[in-house]
């Protein structure tokens, strides 16, 4: 089943193997503009049934990592067009992952104090500017609690970013609602201690996510909208929130009538809970539409998810760093190039080394 075609909301995918979103920090400066190097990187991996781009901030304040490509300026839109054209030339499909990091940022990256549901700092480090002029890991700043004006602007930013993505040639967009970033922060009690309509009850904590999904779907069509969630993973890859699984189920019930392009579950990173058959069956019952699963999958475990009907698409992250021809390696039982210590050193920043210089098996 890995190699069978799949109808993704009316768009034909060549197979069910997805390249998961991964930050690589290779943009052109100034302006964090996608470039020809990035176009080559994604084109090399276009045999995936679907590529999901690295996280793409919807505004300046949404940024949390230096050298990540935005989609809120005309130069960024034109840069992304290089990427989408390159992928489409090889017959591939590509969604962009729209991103707002919330409190997981630093003032020097966002250009202002980071914003979050509540003014609660998370002890975390992000990739940002150093005093010596280079880049490295820096401690996050204390965020400020978002006002209603901030929230309204954030919804508008996501809508405009989605429109920009379509202008840039993307086949659709994935909202980043996982891994302790803004939408996930609103859904979790540990990061959301608001007393207004966006905090407290489970219904209130999913309100912003639902509002953004509906607004973006109205703007570009629900069949071009997806969302990534991580209910089995701790917020910021730490302790799992006590009711996040129930909150996620409530969210899925709310959005099921929209029949989005897909719902993407990110699993098996940080402090996580193992997905059981019971969990997957519950999710299927609540959300009977297209489901994607990512999280340290192998060819065999991915095939099992498809065979059992728990997923329709399966996503691979780090294997795609070192194996641009991952689909072909799977299909012809070729060994995978290991994601080793050297690969980790070139994951963020730099040039073509450790980015577009990995050979194919042939």
PDB file of C-alpha atoms in Angstrom, residues 37-311:
ATOM      1  CA  UNK A  37      19.302  26.025  -2.803  1.00  0.00           C
ATOM      2  CA  UNK A  38      16.007  25.234  -1.103  1.00  0.00           C
ATOM      3  CA  UNK A  39      14.351  24.584  -4.471  1.00  0.00           C
ATOM      4  CA  UNK A  40      17.010  21.974  -5.239  1.00  0.00           C
ATOM      5  CA  UNK A  41      16.570  20.365  -1.811  1.00  0.00           C
ATOM      6  CA  UNK A  42      12.837  19.917  -2.212  1.00  0.00           C
ATOM      7  CA  UNK A  43      13.052  18.900  -5.878  1.00  0.00           C
ATOM      8  CA  UNK A  44      15.471  16.107  -4.955  1.00  0.00           C
ATOM      9  CA  UNK A  45      12.757  14.668  -2.694  1.00  0.00           C
ATOM     10  CA  UNK A  46       9.799  15.168  -5.058  1.00  0.00           C
ATOM     11  CA  UNK A  47       9.187  11.437  -5.533  1.00  0.00           C
ATOM     12  CA  UNK A  48       7.369  11.544  -2.179  1.00  0.00           C
ATOM     13  CA  UNK A  49       3.635  11.356  -2.662  1.00  0.00           C
ATOM     14  CA  UNK A  50       3.448  14.637  -0.760  1.00  0.00           C
ATOM     15  CA  UNK A  51       6.044  17.022   0.636  1.00  0.00           C
ATOM     16  CA  UNK A  52       5.212  19.214   3.621  1.00  0.00           C
ATOM     17  CA  UNK A  53       7.542  22.177   3.789  1.00  0.00           C
ATOM     18  CA  UNK A  54       9.499  23.245   6.831  1.00  0.00           C
ATOM     19  CA  UNK A  55       7.569  25.387   9.307  1.00  0.00           C
ATOM     20  CA  UNK A  56       6.829  28.735   7.680  1.00  0.00           C
ATOM     21  CA  UNK A  57       6.048  31.698   9.968  1.00  0.00           C
ATOM     22  CA  UNK A  58       2.875  33.601   9.114  1.00  0.00           C
ATOM     23  CA  UNK A  59       4.249  36.925  10.435  1.00  0.00           C
ATOM     24  CA  UNK A  60       7.351  38.437  11.999  1.00  0.00           C
ATOM     25  CA  UNK A  61       6.127  37.887  15.570  1.00  0.00           C
ATOM     26  CA  UNK A  62       5.273  34.277  14.667  1.00  0.00           C
ATOM     27  CA  UNK A  63       8.968  33.534  14.175  1.00  0.00           C
ATOM     28  CA  UNK A  64      10.909  31.446  16.665  1.00  0.00           C
ATOM     29  CA  UNK A  65      13.982  30.290  14.790  1.00  0.00           C
ATOM     30  CA  UNK A  66      16.434  32.302  12.692  1.00  0.00           C
ATOM     31  CA  UNK A  67      16.874  31.657   8.968  1.00  0.00           C
ATOM     32  CA  UNK A  68      13.420  30.084   8.598  1.00  0.00           C
ATOM     33  CA  UNK A  69      11.428  31.078   5.483  1.00  0.00           C
ATOM     34  CA  UNK A  70       8.366  33.247   6.016  1.00  0.00           C
ATOM     35  CA  UNK A  71       5.385  33.686   3.730  1.00  0.00           C
ATOM     36  CA  UNK A  72       4.264  37.198   4.633  1.00  0.00           C
ATOM     37  CA  UNK A  73       6.271  39.331   2.169  1.00  0.00           C
ATOM     38  CA  UNK A  74       6.182  39.436  -1.615  1.00  0.00           C
ATOM     39  CA  UNK A  75       9.850  38.452  -1.788  1.00  0.00           C
ATOM     40  CA  UNK A  76       9.112  35.343   0.296  1.00  0.00           C
ATOM     41  CA  UNK A  77       6.154  34.440  -1.931  1.00  0.00           C
ATOM     42  CA  UNK A  78       8.353  34.729  -5.021  1.00  0.00           C
ATOM     43  CA  UNK A  79      11.078  32.665  -3.331  1.00  0.00           C
ATOM     44  CA  UNK A  80       8.617  29.903  -2.522  1.00  0.00           C
ATOM     45  CA  UNK A  81       7.503  29.922  -6.160  1.00  0.00           C
ATOM     46  CA  UNK A  82      11.008  28.665  -7.043  1.00  0.00           C
ATOM     47  CA  UNK A  83      10.413  25.739  -4.684  1.00  0.00           C
ATOM     48  CA  UNK A  84       6.893  24.817  -5.793  1.00  0.00           C
ATOM     49  CA  UNK A  85       7.821  25.067  -9.480  1.00  0.00           C
ATOM     50  CA  UNK A  86      10.806  22.779  -8.894  1.00  0.00           C
ATOM     51  CA  UNK A  87       8.674  20.169  -7.124  1.00  0.00           C
ATOM     52  CA  UNK A  88       5.895  20.324  -9.700  1.00  0.00           C
ATOM     53  CA  UNK A  89       8.423  19.926 -12.542  1.00  0.00           C
ATOM     54  CA  UNK A  90       9.200  16.492 -11.087  1.00  0.00           C
ATOM     55  CA  UNK A  91       5.515  15.607 -10.753  1.00  0.00           C
ATOM     56  CA  UNK A  92       5.417  16.083  -6.985  1.00  0.00           C
ATOM     57  CA  UNK A  93       2.894  17.738  -4.656  1.00  0.00           C
ATOM     58  CA  UNK A  94       3.774  20.137  -1.847  1.00  0.00           C
ATOM     59  CA  UNK A  95       1.918  21.733   1.073  1.00  0.00           C
ATOM     60  CA  UNK A  96       3.450  24.427   3.247  1.00  0.00           C
ATOM     61  CA  UNK A  97       3.271  24.227   7.025  1.00  0.00           C
ATOM     62  CA  UNK A  98       1.981  27.529   8.420  1.00  0.00           C
ATOM     63  CA  UNK A  99       3.616  28.250  11.750  1.00  0.00           C
ATOM     64  CA  UNK A 100       3.283  30.501  14.761  1.00  0.00           C
ATOM     65  CA  UNK A 101       5.641  29.532  17.579  1.00  0.00           C
ATOM     66  CA  UNK A 102       3.982  31.595  20.320  1.00  0.00           C
ATOM     67  CA  UNK A 103       6.147  31.642  23.441  1.00  0.00           C
ATOM     68  CA  UNK A 104       8.907  29.468  21.949  1.00  0.00           C
ATOM     69  CA  UNK A 105      10.848  32.456  20.633  1.00  0.00           C
ATOM     70  CA  UNK A 106      13.250  35.242  21.560  1.00  0.00           C
ATOM     71  CA  UNK A 107      12.842  39.006  21.249  1.00  0.00           C
ATOM     72  CA  UNK A 108      15.824  39.194  18.868  1.00  0.00           C
ATOM     73  CA  UNK A 109      14.136  36.711  16.522  1.00  0.00           C
ATOM     74  CA  UNK A 110      10.529  37.925  16.654  1.00  0.00           C
ATOM     75  CA  UNK A 111      11.517  41.604  16.654  1.00  0.00           C
ATOM     76  CA  UNK A 112       9.328  42.184  19.701  1.00  0.00           C
ATOM     77  CA  UNK A 113       8.347  40.392  22.885  1.00  0.00           C
ATOM     78  CA  UNK A 114       6.962  36.949  21.960  1.00  0.00           C
ATOM     79  CA  UNK A 115       3.229  36.419  22.458  1.00  0.00           C
ATOM     80  CA  UNK A 116       1.413  33.474  24.020  1.00  0.00           C
ATOM     81  CA  UNK A 117      -1.928  32.506  25.583  1.00  0.00           C
ATOM     82  CA  UNK A 118      -0.523  33.459  28.992  1.00  0.00           C
ATOM     83  CA  UNK A 119       2.628  35.217  30.178  1.00  0.00           C
ATOM     84  CA  UNK A 120       4.330  31.959  31.159  1.00  0.00           C
ATOM     85  CA  UNK A 121       7.897  31.340  30.068  1.00  0.00           C
ATOM     86  CA  UNK A 122       8.894  27.918  28.859  1.00  0.00           C
ATOM     87  CA  UNK A 123      12.431  26.848  29.711  1.00  0.00           C
ATOM     88  CA  UNK A 124      13.596  26.142  26.216  1.00  0.00           C
ATOM     89  CA  UNK A 125      16.245  27.099  23.669  1.00  0.00           C
ATOM     90  CA  UNK A 126      15.703  28.115  20.057  1.00  0.00           C
ATOM     91  CA  UNK A 127      18.023  28.713  17.094  1.00  0.00           C
ATOM     92  CA  UNK A 128      18.813  32.436  17.070  1.00  0.00           C
ATOM     93  CA  UNK A 129      21.461  35.166  16.785  1.00  0.00           C
ATOM     94  CA  UNK A 130      24.488  35.109  19.088  1.00  0.00           C
ATOM     95  CA  UNK A 131      26.530  38.022  20.438  1.00  0.00           C
ATOM     96  CA  UNK A 132      29.434  37.168  18.133  1.00  0.00           C
ATOM     97  CA  UNK A 133      27.277  37.632  15.044  1.00  0.00           C
ATOM     98  CA  UNK A 134      26.723  33.940  14.385  1.00  0.00           C
ATOM     99  CA  UNK A 135      23.791  31.663  15.167  1.00  0.00           C
ATOM    100  CA  UNK A 136      23.222  29.077  17.863  1.00  0.00           C
ATOM    101  CA  UNK A 137      20.830  28.015  20.599  1.00  0.00           C
ATOM    102  CA  UNK A 138      19.501  30.867  22.774  1.00  0.00           C
ATOM    103  CA  UNK A 139      17.155  30.836  25.768  1.00  0.00           C
ATOM    104  CA  UNK A 140      13.546  31.832  25.056  1.00  0.00           C
ATOM    105  CA  UNK A 141      12.217  35.202  26.217  1.00  0.00           C
ATOM    106  CA  UNK A 142       9.337  35.744  28.632  1.00  0.00           C
ATOM    107  CA  UNK A 143       6.169  36.150  26.519  1.00  0.00           C
ATOM    108  CA  UNK A 144       3.283  38.532  27.016  1.00  0.00           C
ATOM    109  CA  UNK A 145      -0.326  37.341  27.116  1.00  0.00           C
ATOM    110  CA  UNK A 146      -2.176  37.957  23.862  1.00  0.00           C
ATOM    111  CA  UNK A 147      -4.949  40.553  23.808  1.00  0.00           C
ATOM    112  CA  UNK A 148      -8.112  40.170  21.753  1.00  0.00           C
ATOM    113  CA  UNK A 149      -6.508  42.464  19.185  1.00  0.00           C
ATOM    114  CA  UNK A 150      -3.497  40.129  19.031  1.00  0.00           C
ATOM    115  CA  UNK A 151      -5.779  37.140  18.554  1.00  0.00           C
ATOM    116  CA  UNK A 152      -7.776  38.828  15.799  1.00  0.00           C
ATOM    117  CA  UNK A 153      -4.543  39.801  14.063  1.00  0.00           C
ATOM    118  CA  UNK A 154      -3.227  36.236  14.348  1.00  0.00           C
ATOM    119  CA  UNK A 155      -6.335  34.820  12.659  1.00  0.00           C
ATOM    120  CA  UNK A 156      -5.921  37.408   9.899  1.00  0.00           C
ATOM    121  CA  UNK A 157      -2.228  36.530   9.564  1.00  0.00           C
ATOM    122  CA  UNK A 158      -3.011  32.848   9.035  1.00  0.00           C
ATOM    123  CA  UNK A 159      -5.656  33.690   6.432  1.00  0.00           C
ATOM    124  CA  UNK A 160      -3.310  35.971   4.519  1.00  0.00           C
ATOM    125  CA  UNK A 161      -0.491  33.426   4.738  1.00  0.00           C
ATOM    126  CA  UNK A 162      -2.787  30.742   3.313  1.00  0.00           C
ATOM    127  CA  UNK A 163      -3.700  33.009   0.400  1.00  0.00           C
ATOM    128  CA  UNK A 164      -0.023  33.796  -0.109  1.00  0.00           C
ATOM    129  CA  UNK A 165       0.742  30.064  -0.162  1.00  0.00           C
ATOM    130  CA  UNK A 166      -1.713  29.474  -2.976  1.00  0.00           C
ATOM    131  CA  UNK A 167      -0.212  32.448  -4.856  1.00  0.00           C
ATOM    132  CA  UNK A 168       3.219  30.859  -4.343  1.00  0.00           C
ATOM    133  CA  UNK A 169       2.029  27.656  -5.999  1.00  0.00           C
ATOM    134  CA  UNK A 170       1.537  25.367  -3.021  1.00  0.00           C
ATOM    135  CA  UNK A 171      -1.067  22.613  -3.400  1.00  0.00           C
ATOM    136  CA  UNK A 172      -2.356  23.331   0.103  1.00  0.00           C
ATOM    137  CA  UNK A 173      -1.373  24.262   3.641  1.00  0.00           C
ATOM    138  CA  UNK A 174      -0.857  22.455   6.934  1.00  0.00           C
ATOM    139  CA  UNK A 175      -1.513  24.370  10.158  1.00  0.00           C
ATOM    140  CA  UNK A 176       1.092  23.612  12.817  1.00  0.00           C
ATOM    141  CA  UNK A 177      -1.016  22.719  15.841  1.00  0.00           C
ATOM    142  CA  UNK A 178       1.583  20.472  17.467  1.00  0.00           C
ATOM    143  CA  UNK A 179       4.832  20.436  19.491  1.00  0.00           C
ATOM    144  CA  UNK A 180       4.081  23.189  21.956  1.00  0.00           C
ATOM    145  CA  UNK A 181       3.705  26.004  19.420  1.00  0.00           C
ATOM    146  CA  UNK A 182       0.956  28.628  19.543  1.00  0.00           C
ATOM    147  CA  UNK A 183      -2.155  26.582  18.695  1.00  0.00           C
ATOM    148  CA  UNK A 184      -0.952  23.734  20.918  1.00  0.00           C
ATOM    149  CA  UNK A 185      -0.220  26.250  23.686  1.00  0.00           C
ATOM    150  CA  UNK A 186      -3.834  27.430  23.597  1.00  0.00           C
ATOM    151  CA  UNK A 187      -5.112  23.847  23.804  1.00  0.00           C
ATOM    152  CA  UNK A 188      -3.039  22.859  26.866  1.00  0.00           C
ATOM    153  CA  UNK A 189      -3.713  23.818  30.496  1.00  0.00           C
ATOM    154  CA  UNK A 190       0.004  24.022  31.292  1.00  0.00           C
ATOM    155  CA  UNK A 191       0.436  26.988  28.930  1.00  0.00           C
ATOM    156  CA  UNK A 192      -3.093  28.442  28.834  1.00  0.00           C
ATOM    157  CA  UNK A 193      -4.294  29.973  32.101  1.00  0.00           C
ATOM    158  CA  UNK A 194      -6.626  32.540  30.548  1.00  0.00           C
ATOM    159  CA  UNK A 195      -9.948  33.453  32.130  1.00  0.00           C
ATOM    160  CA  UNK A 196     -11.676  34.635  28.947  1.00  0.00           C
ATOM    161  CA  UNK A 197     -13.372  32.810  26.059  1.00  0.00           C
ATOM    162  CA  UNK A 198     -10.039  31.289  25.001  1.00  0.00           C
ATOM    163  CA  UNK A 199      -9.174  29.638  28.335  1.00  0.00           C
ATOM    164  CA  UNK A 200     -10.540  27.379  31.028  1.00  0.00           C
ATOM    165  CA  UNK A 201     -12.888  24.825  29.496  1.00  0.00           C
ATOM    166  CA  UNK A 202     -11.837  22.414  26.783  1.00  0.00           C
ATOM    167  CA  UNK A 203     -14.251  24.096  24.377  1.00  0.00           C
ATOM    168  CA  UNK A 204     -12.628  27.461  25.062  1.00  0.00           C
ATOM    169  CA  UNK A 205      -9.117  26.095  24.641  1.00  0.00           C
ATOM    170  CA  UNK A 206      -9.841  24.803  21.114  1.00  0.00           C
ATOM    171  CA  UNK A 207     -11.607  28.035  20.108  1.00  0.00           C
ATOM    172  CA  UNK A 208      -8.624  29.748  18.453  1.00  0.00           C
ATOM    173  CA  UNK A 209      -7.665  26.636  16.500  1.00  0.00           C
ATOM    174  CA  UNK A 210     -11.247  26.137  15.285  1.00  0.00           C
ATOM    175  CA  UNK A 211     -11.541  29.821  14.364  1.00  0.00           C
ATOM    176  CA  UNK A 212      -8.325  29.687  12.323  1.00  0.00           C
ATOM    177  CA  UNK A 213      -9.291  26.441  10.579  1.00  0.00           C
ATOM    178  CA  UNK A 214     -12.683  27.852   9.603  1.00  0.00           C
ATOM    179  CA  UNK A 215     -11.239  31.177   8.458  1.00  0.00           C
ATOM    180  CA  UNK A 216      -8.509  29.559   6.359  1.00  0.00           C
ATOM    181  CA  UNK A 217     -10.935  27.013   4.892  1.00  0.00           C
ATOM    182  CA  UNK A 218     -13.263  29.845   3.887  1.00  0.00           C
ATOM    183  CA  UNK A 219     -10.335  31.611   2.213  1.00  0.00           C
ATOM    184  CA  UNK A 220      -8.783  28.777   0.166  1.00  0.00           C
ATOM    185  CA  UNK A 221     -11.124  25.790   0.503  1.00  0.00           C
ATOM    186  CA  UNK A 222     -11.201  23.077   3.168  1.00  0.00           C
ATOM    187  CA  UNK A 223      -9.776  20.549   0.687  1.00  0.00           C
ATOM    188  CA  UNK A 224      -6.519  22.538   0.714  1.00  0.00           C
ATOM    189  CA  UNK A 225      -6.274  22.782   4.523  1.00  0.00           C
ATOM    190  CA  UNK A 226      -4.726  20.291   6.947  1.00  0.00           C
ATOM    191  CA  UNK A 227      -3.573  20.403  10.559  1.00  0.00           C
ATOM    192  CA  UNK A 228      -0.788  18.725  12.511  1.00  0.00           C
ATOM    193  CA  UNK A 229      -1.468  17.626  16.102  1.00  0.00           C
ATOM    194  CA  UNK A 230       0.577  15.877  18.802  1.00  0.00           C
ATOM    195  CA  UNK A 231      -1.759  14.802  21.631  1.00  0.00           C
ATOM    196  CA  UNK A 232       0.545  11.931  22.633  1.00  0.00           C
ATOM    197  CA  UNK A 233       3.577  14.197  22.943  1.00  0.00           C
ATOM    198  CA  UNK A 234       4.366  16.576  25.785  1.00  0.00           C
ATOM    199  CA  UNK A 235       4.054  20.325  25.223  1.00  0.00           C
ATOM    200  CA  UNK A 236       7.515  21.360  24.144  1.00  0.00           C
ATOM    201  CA  UNK A 237       8.379  17.629  24.155  1.00  0.00           C
ATOM    202  CA  UNK A 238       8.030  17.505  27.941  1.00  0.00           C
ATOM    203  CA  UNK A 239       5.294  16.353  30.321  1.00  0.00           C
ATOM    204  CA  UNK A 240       2.076  15.280  28.586  1.00  0.00           C
ATOM    205  CA  UNK A 241      -0.853  17.564  29.511  1.00  0.00           C
ATOM    206  CA  UNK A 242      -3.499  15.772  31.582  1.00  0.00           C
ATOM    207  CA  UNK A 243      -6.451  16.231  29.231  1.00  0.00           C
ATOM    208  CA  UNK A 244      -4.867  16.987  25.837  1.00  0.00           C
ATOM    209  CA  UNK A 245      -6.110  13.708  24.349  1.00  0.00           C
ATOM    210  CA  UNK A 246      -9.699  14.579  25.268  1.00  0.00           C
ATOM    211  CA  UNK A 247      -9.188  18.118  23.966  1.00  0.00           C
ATOM    212  CA  UNK A 248      -7.927  16.693  20.681  1.00  0.00           C
ATOM    213  CA  UNK A 249     -10.948  14.415  20.363  1.00  0.00           C
ATOM    214  CA  UNK A 250     -13.218  17.410  20.924  1.00  0.00           C
ATOM    215  CA  UNK A 251     -11.349  19.355  18.242  1.00  0.00           C
ATOM    216  CA  UNK A 252     -11.666  16.492  15.770  1.00  0.00           C
ATOM    217  CA  UNK A 253     -15.421  16.285  16.383  1.00  0.00           C
ATOM    218  CA  UNK A 254     -15.705  20.020  15.681  1.00  0.00           C
ATOM    219  CA  UNK A 255     -13.755  19.929  12.422  1.00  0.00           C
ATOM    220  CA  UNK A 256     -14.854  16.538  11.053  1.00  0.00           C
ATOM    221  CA  UNK A 257     -17.738  18.038   9.011  1.00  0.00           C
ATOM    222  CA  UNK A 258     -15.205  20.178   7.082  1.00  0.00           C
ATOM    223  CA  UNK A 259     -13.457  17.081   5.657  1.00  0.00           C
ATOM    224  CA  UNK A 260     -10.033  18.726   5.573  1.00  0.00           C
ATOM    225  CA  UNK A 261      -7.244  17.497   3.298  1.00  0.00           C
ATOM    226  CA  UNK A 262      -5.897  15.492   6.239  1.00  0.00           C
ATOM    227  CA  UNK A 263      -5.192  15.454   9.964  1.00  0.00           C
ATOM    228  CA  UNK A 264      -1.514  14.766  10.723  1.00  0.00           C
ATOM    229  CA  UNK A 265      -0.491  13.101  14.004  1.00  0.00           C
ATOM    230  CA  UNK A 266       3.105  13.584  15.152  1.00  0.00           C
ATOM    231  CA  UNK A 267       4.194  10.899  17.606  1.00  0.00           C
ATOM    232  CA  UNK A 268       7.142   9.240  19.382  1.00  0.00           C
ATOM    233  CA  UNK A 269       9.297  12.260  20.205  1.00  0.00           C
ATOM    234  CA  UNK A 270      10.312  13.725  23.568  1.00  0.00           C
ATOM    235  CA  UNK A 271       8.190  12.574  26.501  1.00  0.00           C
ATOM    236  CA  UNK A 272       5.400  10.699  24.768  1.00  0.00           C
ATOM    237  CA  UNK A 273       2.614   8.197  25.289  1.00  0.00           C
ATOM    238  CA  UNK A 274       2.596   5.155  23.025  1.00  0.00           C
ATOM    239  CA  UNK A 275      -0.337   5.050  20.603  1.00  0.00           C
ATOM    240  CA  UNK A 276      -2.491   2.002  21.275  1.00  0.00           C
ATOM    241  CA  UNK A 277      -4.850   0.240  18.880  1.00  0.00           C
ATOM    242  CA  UNK A 278      -7.686   1.529  21.055  1.00  0.00           C
ATOM    243  CA  UNK A 279      -6.513   5.134  20.611  1.00  0.00           C
ATOM    244  CA  UNK A 280      -6.250   4.767  16.842  1.00  0.00           C
ATOM    245  CA  UNK A 281      -9.673   3.134  16.632  1.00  0.00           C
ATOM    246  CA  UNK A 282     -11.203   5.938  18.691  1.00  0.00           C
ATOM    247  CA  UNK A 283      -9.626   8.559  16.435  1.00  0.00           C
ATOM    248  CA  UNK A 284     -10.894   6.754  13.330  1.00  0.00           C
ATOM    249  CA  UNK A 285     -14.415   6.662  14.745  1.00  0.00           C
ATOM    250  CA  UNK A 286     -14.344  10.390  15.520  1.00  0.00           C
ATOM    251  CA  UNK A 287     -12.530  11.460  12.358  1.00  0.00           C
ATOM    252  CA  UNK A 288     -13.356   9.148   9.409  1.00  0.00           C
ATOM    253  CA  UNK A 289     -11.455  11.198   6.833  1.00  0.00           C
ATOM    254  CA  UNK A 290      -7.800  11.238   5.729  1.00  0.00           C
ATOM    255  CA  UNK A 291      -5.288  10.658   8.535  1.00  0.00           C
ATOM    256  CA  UNK A 292      -1.505  10.926   8.349  1.00  0.00           C
ATOM    257  CA  UNK A 293       0.871   9.568  10.992  1.00  0.00           C
ATOM    258  CA  UNK A 294       4.541  10.454  11.579  1.00  0.00           C
ATOM    259  CA  UNK A 295       6.994   9.462  14.285  1.00  0.00           C
ATOM    260  CA  UNK A 296      10.085   7.275  13.862  1.00  0.00           C
ATOM    261  CA  UNK A 297       8.286   5.016  11.402  1.00  0.00           C
ATOM    262  CA  UNK A 298      10.041   2.267   9.504  1.00  0.00           C
ATOM    263  CA  UNK A 299       8.877   0.881   6.190  1.00  0.00           C
ATOM    264  CA  UNK A 300       7.363  -2.053   8.065  1.00  0.00           C
ATOM    265  CA  UNK A 301       5.587  -0.077  10.802  1.00  0.00           C
ATOM    266  CA  UNK A 302       4.263   2.377   8.229  1.00  0.00           C
ATOM    267  CA  UNK A 303       2.852  -0.462   6.157  1.00  0.00           C
ATOM    268  CA  UNK A 304       1.176  -1.885   9.275  1.00  0.00           C
ATOM    269  CA  UNK A 305      -0.603   1.430   9.943  1.00  0.00           C
ATOM    270  CA  UNK A 306      -1.932   1.427   6.378  1.00  0.00           C
ATOM    271  CA  UNK A 307      -2.926  -2.236   6.454  1.00  0.00           C
ATOM    272  CA  UNK A 308      -4.859  -1.836   9.710  1.00  0.00           C
ATOM    273  CA  UNK A 309      -6.631   1.228   8.332  1.00  0.00           C
ATOM    274  CA  UNK A 310      -5.298   3.484  11.095  1.00  0.00           C
ATOM    275  CA  UNK A 311      -3.643   5.845   8.606  1.00  0.00           C
TER     276      UNK A 311
END
